[in-house]
PDB file of C-alpha atoms in Angstrom:
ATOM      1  CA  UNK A   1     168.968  31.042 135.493  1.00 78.00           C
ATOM      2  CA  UNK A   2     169.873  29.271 131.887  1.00 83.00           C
ATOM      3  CA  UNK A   3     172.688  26.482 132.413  1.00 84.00           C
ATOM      4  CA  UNK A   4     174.254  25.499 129.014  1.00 84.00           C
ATOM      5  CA  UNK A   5     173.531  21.502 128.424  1.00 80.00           C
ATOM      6  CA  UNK A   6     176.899  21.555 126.102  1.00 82.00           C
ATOM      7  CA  UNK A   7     179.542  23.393 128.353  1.00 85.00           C
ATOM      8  CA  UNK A   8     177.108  23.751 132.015  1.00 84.00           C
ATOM      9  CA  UNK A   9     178.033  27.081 131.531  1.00 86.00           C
ATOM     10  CA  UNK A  10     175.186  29.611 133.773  1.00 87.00           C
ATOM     11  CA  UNK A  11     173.913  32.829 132.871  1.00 87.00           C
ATOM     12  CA  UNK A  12     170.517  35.073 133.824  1.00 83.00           C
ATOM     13  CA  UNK A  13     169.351  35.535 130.084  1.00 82.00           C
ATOM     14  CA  UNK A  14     169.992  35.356 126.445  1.00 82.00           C
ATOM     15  CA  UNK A  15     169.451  33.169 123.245  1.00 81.00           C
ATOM     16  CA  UNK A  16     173.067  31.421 123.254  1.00 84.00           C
ATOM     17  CA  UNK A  17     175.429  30.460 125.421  1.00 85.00           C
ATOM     18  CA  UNK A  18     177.863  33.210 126.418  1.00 85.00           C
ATOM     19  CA  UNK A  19     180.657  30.398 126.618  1.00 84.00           C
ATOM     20  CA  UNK A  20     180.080  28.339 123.625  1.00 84.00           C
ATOM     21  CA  UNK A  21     177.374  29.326 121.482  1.00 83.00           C
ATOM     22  CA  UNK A  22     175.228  26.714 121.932  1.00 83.00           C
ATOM     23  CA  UNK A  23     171.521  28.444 121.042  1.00 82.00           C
ATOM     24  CA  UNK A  24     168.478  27.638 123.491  1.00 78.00           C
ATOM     25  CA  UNK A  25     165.918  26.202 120.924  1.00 71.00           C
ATOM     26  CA  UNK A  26     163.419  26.229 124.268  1.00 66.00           C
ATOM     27  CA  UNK A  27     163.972  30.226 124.302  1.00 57.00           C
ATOM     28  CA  UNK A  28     163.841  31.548 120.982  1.00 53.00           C
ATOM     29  CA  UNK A  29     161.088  33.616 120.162  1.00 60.00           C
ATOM     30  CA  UNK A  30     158.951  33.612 123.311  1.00 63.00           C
ATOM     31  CA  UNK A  31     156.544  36.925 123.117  1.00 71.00           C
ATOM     32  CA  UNK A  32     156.661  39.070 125.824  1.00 73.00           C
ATOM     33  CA  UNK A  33     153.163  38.260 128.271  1.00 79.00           C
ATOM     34  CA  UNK A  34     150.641  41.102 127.533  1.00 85.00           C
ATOM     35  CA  UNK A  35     150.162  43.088 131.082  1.00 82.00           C
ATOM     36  CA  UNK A  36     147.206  45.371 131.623  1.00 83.00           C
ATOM     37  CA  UNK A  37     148.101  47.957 133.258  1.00 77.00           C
ATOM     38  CA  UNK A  38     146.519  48.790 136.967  1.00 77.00           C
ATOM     39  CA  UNK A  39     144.240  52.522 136.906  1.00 73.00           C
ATOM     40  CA  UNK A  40     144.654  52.617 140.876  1.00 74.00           C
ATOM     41  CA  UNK A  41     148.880  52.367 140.512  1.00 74.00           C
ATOM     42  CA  UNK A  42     149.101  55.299 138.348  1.00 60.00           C
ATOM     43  CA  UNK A  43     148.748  58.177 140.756  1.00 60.00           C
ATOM     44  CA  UNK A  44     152.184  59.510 140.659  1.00 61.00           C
ATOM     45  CA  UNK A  45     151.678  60.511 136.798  1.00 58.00           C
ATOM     46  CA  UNK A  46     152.998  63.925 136.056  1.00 60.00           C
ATOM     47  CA  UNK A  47     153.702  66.160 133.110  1.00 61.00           C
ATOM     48  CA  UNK A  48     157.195  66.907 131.867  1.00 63.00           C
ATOM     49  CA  UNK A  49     158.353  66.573 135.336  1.00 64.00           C
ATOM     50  CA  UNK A  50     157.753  70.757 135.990  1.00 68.00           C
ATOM     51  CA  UNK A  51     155.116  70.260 138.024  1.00 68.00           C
ATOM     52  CA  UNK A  52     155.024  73.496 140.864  1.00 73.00           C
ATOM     53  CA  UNK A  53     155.287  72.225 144.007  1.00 76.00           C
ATOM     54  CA  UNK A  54     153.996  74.054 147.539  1.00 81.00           C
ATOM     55  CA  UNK A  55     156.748  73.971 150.028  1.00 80.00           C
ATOM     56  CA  UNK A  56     156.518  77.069 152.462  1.00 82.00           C
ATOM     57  CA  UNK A  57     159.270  78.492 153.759  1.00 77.00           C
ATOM     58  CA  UNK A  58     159.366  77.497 157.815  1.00 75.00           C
ATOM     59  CA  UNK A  59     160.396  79.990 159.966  1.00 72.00           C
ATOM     60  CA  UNK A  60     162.661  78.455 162.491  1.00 72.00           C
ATOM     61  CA  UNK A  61     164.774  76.868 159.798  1.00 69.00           C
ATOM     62  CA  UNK A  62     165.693  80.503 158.889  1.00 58.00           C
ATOM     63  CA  UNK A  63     168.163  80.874 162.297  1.00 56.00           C
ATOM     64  CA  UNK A  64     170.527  77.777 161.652  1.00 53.00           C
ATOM     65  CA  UNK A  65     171.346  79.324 157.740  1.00 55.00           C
ATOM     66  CA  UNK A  66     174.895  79.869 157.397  1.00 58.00           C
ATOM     67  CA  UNK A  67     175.679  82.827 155.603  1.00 58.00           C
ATOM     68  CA  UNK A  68     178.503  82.182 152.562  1.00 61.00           C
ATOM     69  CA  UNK A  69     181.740  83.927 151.944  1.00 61.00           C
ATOM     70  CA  UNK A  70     184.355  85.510 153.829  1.00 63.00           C
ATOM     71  CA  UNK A  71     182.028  87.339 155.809  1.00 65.00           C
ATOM     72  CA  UNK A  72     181.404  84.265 158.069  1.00 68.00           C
ATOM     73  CA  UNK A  73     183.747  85.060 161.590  1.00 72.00           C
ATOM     74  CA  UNK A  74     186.546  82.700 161.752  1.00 74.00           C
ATOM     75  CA  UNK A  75     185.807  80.057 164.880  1.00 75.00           C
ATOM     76  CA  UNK A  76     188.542  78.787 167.430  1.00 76.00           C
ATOM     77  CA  UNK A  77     187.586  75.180 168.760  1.00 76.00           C
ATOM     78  CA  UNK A  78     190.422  74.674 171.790  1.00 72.00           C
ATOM     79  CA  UNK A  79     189.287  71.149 172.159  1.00 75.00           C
ATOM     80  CA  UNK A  80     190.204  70.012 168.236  1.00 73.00           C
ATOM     81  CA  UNK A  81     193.528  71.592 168.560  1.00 62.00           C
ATOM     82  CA  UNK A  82     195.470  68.307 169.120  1.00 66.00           C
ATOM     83  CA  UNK A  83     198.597  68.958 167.152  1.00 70.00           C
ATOM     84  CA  UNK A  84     199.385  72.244 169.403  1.00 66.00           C
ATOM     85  CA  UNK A  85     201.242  71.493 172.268  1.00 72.00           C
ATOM     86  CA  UNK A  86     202.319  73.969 175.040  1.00 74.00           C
ATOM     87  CA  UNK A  87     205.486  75.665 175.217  1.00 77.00           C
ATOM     88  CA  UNK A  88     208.646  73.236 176.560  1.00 78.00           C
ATOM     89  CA  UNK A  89     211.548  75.900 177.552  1.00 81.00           C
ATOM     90  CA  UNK A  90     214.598  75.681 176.724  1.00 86.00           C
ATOM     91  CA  UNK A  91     216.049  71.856 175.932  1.00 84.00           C
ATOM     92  CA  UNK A  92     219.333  71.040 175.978  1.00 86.00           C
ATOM     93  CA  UNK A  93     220.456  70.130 172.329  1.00 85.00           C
ATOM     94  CA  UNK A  94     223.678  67.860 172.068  1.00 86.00           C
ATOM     95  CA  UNK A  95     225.063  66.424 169.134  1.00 85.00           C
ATOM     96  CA  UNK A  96     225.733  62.580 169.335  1.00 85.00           C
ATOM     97  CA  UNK A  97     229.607  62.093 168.570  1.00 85.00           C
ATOM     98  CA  UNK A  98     229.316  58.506 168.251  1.00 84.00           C
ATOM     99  CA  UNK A  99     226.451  58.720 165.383  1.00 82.00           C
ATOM    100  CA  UNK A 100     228.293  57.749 162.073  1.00 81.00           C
ATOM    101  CA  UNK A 101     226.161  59.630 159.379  1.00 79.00           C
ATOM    102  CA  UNK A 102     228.154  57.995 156.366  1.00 82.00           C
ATOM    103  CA  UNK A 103     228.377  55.450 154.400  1.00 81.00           C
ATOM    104  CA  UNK A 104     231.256  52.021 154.686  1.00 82.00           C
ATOM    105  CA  UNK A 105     233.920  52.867 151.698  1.00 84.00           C
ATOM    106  CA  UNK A 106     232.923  50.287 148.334  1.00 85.00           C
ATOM    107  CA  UNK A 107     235.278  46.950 148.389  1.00 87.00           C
ATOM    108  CA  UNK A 108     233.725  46.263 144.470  1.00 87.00           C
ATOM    109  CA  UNK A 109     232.704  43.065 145.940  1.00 88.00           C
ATOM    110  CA  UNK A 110     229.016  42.507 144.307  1.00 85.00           C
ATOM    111  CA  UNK A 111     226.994  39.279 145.412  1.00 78.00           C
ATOM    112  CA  UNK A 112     225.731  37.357 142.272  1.00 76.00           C
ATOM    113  CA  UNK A 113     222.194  36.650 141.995  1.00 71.00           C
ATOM    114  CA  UNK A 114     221.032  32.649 142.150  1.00 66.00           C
ATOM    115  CA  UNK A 115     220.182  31.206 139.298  1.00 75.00           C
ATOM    116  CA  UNK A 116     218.130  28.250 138.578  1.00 80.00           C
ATOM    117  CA  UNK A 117     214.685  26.919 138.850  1.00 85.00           C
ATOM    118  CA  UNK A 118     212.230  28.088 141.309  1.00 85.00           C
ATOM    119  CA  UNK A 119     209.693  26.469 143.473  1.00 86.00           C
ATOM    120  CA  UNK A 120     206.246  27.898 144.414  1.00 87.00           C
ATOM    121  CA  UNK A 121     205.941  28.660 148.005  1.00 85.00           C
ATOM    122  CA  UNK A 122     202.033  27.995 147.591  1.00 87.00           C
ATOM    123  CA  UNK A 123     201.647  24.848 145.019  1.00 88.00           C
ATOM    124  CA  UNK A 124     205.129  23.331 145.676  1.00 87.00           C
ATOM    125  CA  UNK A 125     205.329  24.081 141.285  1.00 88.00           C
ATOM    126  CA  UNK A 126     208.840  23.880 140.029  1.00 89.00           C
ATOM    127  CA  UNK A 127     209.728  26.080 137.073  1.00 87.00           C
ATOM    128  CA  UNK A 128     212.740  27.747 135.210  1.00 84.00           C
ATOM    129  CA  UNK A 129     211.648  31.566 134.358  1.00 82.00           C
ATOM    130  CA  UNK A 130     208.530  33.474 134.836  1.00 82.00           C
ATOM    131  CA  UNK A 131     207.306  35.958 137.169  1.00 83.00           C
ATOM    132  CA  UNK A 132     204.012  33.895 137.853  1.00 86.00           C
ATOM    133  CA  UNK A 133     203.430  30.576 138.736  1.00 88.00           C
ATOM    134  CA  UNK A 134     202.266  28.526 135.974  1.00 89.00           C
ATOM    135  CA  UNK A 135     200.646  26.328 138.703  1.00 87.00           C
ATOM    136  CA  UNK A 136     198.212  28.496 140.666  1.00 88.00           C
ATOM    137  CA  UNK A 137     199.200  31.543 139.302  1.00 86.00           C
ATOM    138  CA  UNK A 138     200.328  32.886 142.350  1.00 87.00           C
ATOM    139  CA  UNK A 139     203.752  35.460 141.963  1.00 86.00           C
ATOM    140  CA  UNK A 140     207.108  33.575 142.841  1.00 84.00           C
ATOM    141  CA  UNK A 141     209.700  35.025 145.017  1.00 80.00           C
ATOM    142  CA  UNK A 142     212.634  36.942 142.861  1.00 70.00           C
ATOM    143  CA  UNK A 143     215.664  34.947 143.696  1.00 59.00           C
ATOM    144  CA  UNK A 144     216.134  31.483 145.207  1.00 48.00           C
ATOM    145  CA  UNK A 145     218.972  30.599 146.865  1.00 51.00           C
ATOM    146  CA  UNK A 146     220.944  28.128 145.392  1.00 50.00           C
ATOM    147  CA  UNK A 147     220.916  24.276 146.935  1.00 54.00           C
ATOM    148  CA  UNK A 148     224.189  22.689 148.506  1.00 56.00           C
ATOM    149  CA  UNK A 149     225.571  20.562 145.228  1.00 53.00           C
ATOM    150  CA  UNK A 150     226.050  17.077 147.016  1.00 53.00           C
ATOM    151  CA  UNK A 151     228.634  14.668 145.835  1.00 49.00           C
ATOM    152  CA  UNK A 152     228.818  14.360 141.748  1.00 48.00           C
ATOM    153  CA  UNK A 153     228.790  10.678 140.987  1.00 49.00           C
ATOM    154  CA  UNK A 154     231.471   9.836 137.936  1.00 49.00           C
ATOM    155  CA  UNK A 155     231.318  10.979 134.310  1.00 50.00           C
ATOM    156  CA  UNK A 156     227.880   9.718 132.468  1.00 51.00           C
ATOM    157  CA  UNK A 157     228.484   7.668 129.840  1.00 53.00           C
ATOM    158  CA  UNK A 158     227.749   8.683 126.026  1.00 58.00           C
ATOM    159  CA  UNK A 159     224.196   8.505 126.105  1.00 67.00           C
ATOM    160  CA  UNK A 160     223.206   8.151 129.963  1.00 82.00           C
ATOM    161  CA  UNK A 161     221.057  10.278 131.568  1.00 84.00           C
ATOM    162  CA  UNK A 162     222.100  11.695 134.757  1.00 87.00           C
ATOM    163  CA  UNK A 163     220.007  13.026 137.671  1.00 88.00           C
ATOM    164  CA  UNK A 164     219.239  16.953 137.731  1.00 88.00           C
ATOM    165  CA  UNK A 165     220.745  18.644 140.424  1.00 86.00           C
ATOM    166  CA  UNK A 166     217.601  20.498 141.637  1.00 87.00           C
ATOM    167  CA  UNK A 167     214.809  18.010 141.046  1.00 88.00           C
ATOM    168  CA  UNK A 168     216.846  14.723 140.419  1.00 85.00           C
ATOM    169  CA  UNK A 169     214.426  13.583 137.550  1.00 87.00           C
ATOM    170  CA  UNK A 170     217.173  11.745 135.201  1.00 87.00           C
ATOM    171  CA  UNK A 171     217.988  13.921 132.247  1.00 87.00           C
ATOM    172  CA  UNK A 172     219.939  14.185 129.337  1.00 86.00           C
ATOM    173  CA  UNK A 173     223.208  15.701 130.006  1.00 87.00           C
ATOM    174  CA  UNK A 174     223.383  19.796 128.416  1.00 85.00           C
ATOM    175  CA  UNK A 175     220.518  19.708 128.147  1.00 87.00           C
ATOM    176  CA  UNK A 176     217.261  21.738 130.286  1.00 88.00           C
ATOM    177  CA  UNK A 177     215.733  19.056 132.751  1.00 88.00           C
ATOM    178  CA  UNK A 178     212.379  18.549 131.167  1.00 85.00           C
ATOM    179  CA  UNK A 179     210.690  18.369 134.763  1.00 86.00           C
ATOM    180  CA  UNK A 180     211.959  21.471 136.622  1.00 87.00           C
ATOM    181  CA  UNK A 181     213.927  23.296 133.755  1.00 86.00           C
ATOM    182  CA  UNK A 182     217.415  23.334 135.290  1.00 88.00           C
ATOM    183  CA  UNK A 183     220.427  23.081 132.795  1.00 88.00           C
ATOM    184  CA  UNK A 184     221.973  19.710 133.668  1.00 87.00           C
ATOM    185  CA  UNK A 185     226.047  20.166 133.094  1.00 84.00           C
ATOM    186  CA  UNK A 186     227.855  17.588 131.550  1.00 77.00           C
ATOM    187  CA  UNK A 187     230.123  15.729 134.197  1.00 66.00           C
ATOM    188  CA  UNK A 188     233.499  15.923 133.633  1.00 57.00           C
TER     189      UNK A 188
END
């Protein structure tokens, strides 16, 4: 194994790194080692690979050969029959009255999704948008429910930064909290 001495980076072979390549000044140009070979290893040596082979034919093979096509007799196996089941007279079919089959009338009433920042359930990673983590880049759940908003302390003064309702990192009022992402409203 080669290990980069720039970037530690490890590979099997090559001339340069594969991640930043550095060349190997220790590998360049090696020849190949001459190797002679062995007269008593080179027995299996054939021509073209057409070589006639003698394989007789052996007799008591000949009874288990299938014959091919429709001719063969079709074969009943009882015992692999497991989806048959015997016969179970006559059942009493009754409908259920109190089975309601449709669906409750539409009162328009649509839940709204949450909005707002979302927290990794597997790094803890707090972040605005994205399917992925940007963390560990494990996939975040869809929709997060929206915290209880506790008790709004009194207007911010021009130029105060105010706490971010998800993360409470201060932040500039209208502005997206720079730690979790979350719009920060300006309080009346």
């Amino acid at each position: 194994m080669i290990i980069c001495p720039v970037c530690d980076h490890v590979q099997s072979e090559g001339e340069e790194c594969e991640g930043c390549g550095k060349r190997f000044p220790g590998l360049m140009n090696i020849p190949a080692p001459v190797v002679a070979p062995l007269p008593e290893l080179e027995l299996t040596h054939h021509a073209g690979g057409r070589v006639p082979v003698d394989a007789p034919v052996l007799p008591e093979l000949d009874l288990t050969r299938l014959r091919s096509g429709p001719d063969l007799p079709a074969m009943v196996v009882p015992d692999l029959e497991l989806t048959r089941s015997g016969a179970t007279g006559d059942v009493p079919v009754a409908q259920m009255l109190d089975l309601d089959t449709g669906r409750a009338q539409d009162d328009g009433v649509r839940t709204a999704a949450p909005v707002g920042a979302v927290t990794c359930r597997y790094c803890r990673h707090v972040q605005a948008e994205g399917l992925l983590c940007d963390g560990c880049g494990m996939r975040l759940p869809r929709a997060r429910v929206a915290a209880p908003v506790t008790a709004k302390r009194g207007g911010a003064d021009e130029g105060e930064r105010v706490p971010c309702p998800s993360c409470h990192v201060p932040a500039w009022p209208g502005r997206a909290c720079v730690a979790c992402g979350t719009k920060v409203e300006v309080e009346a």
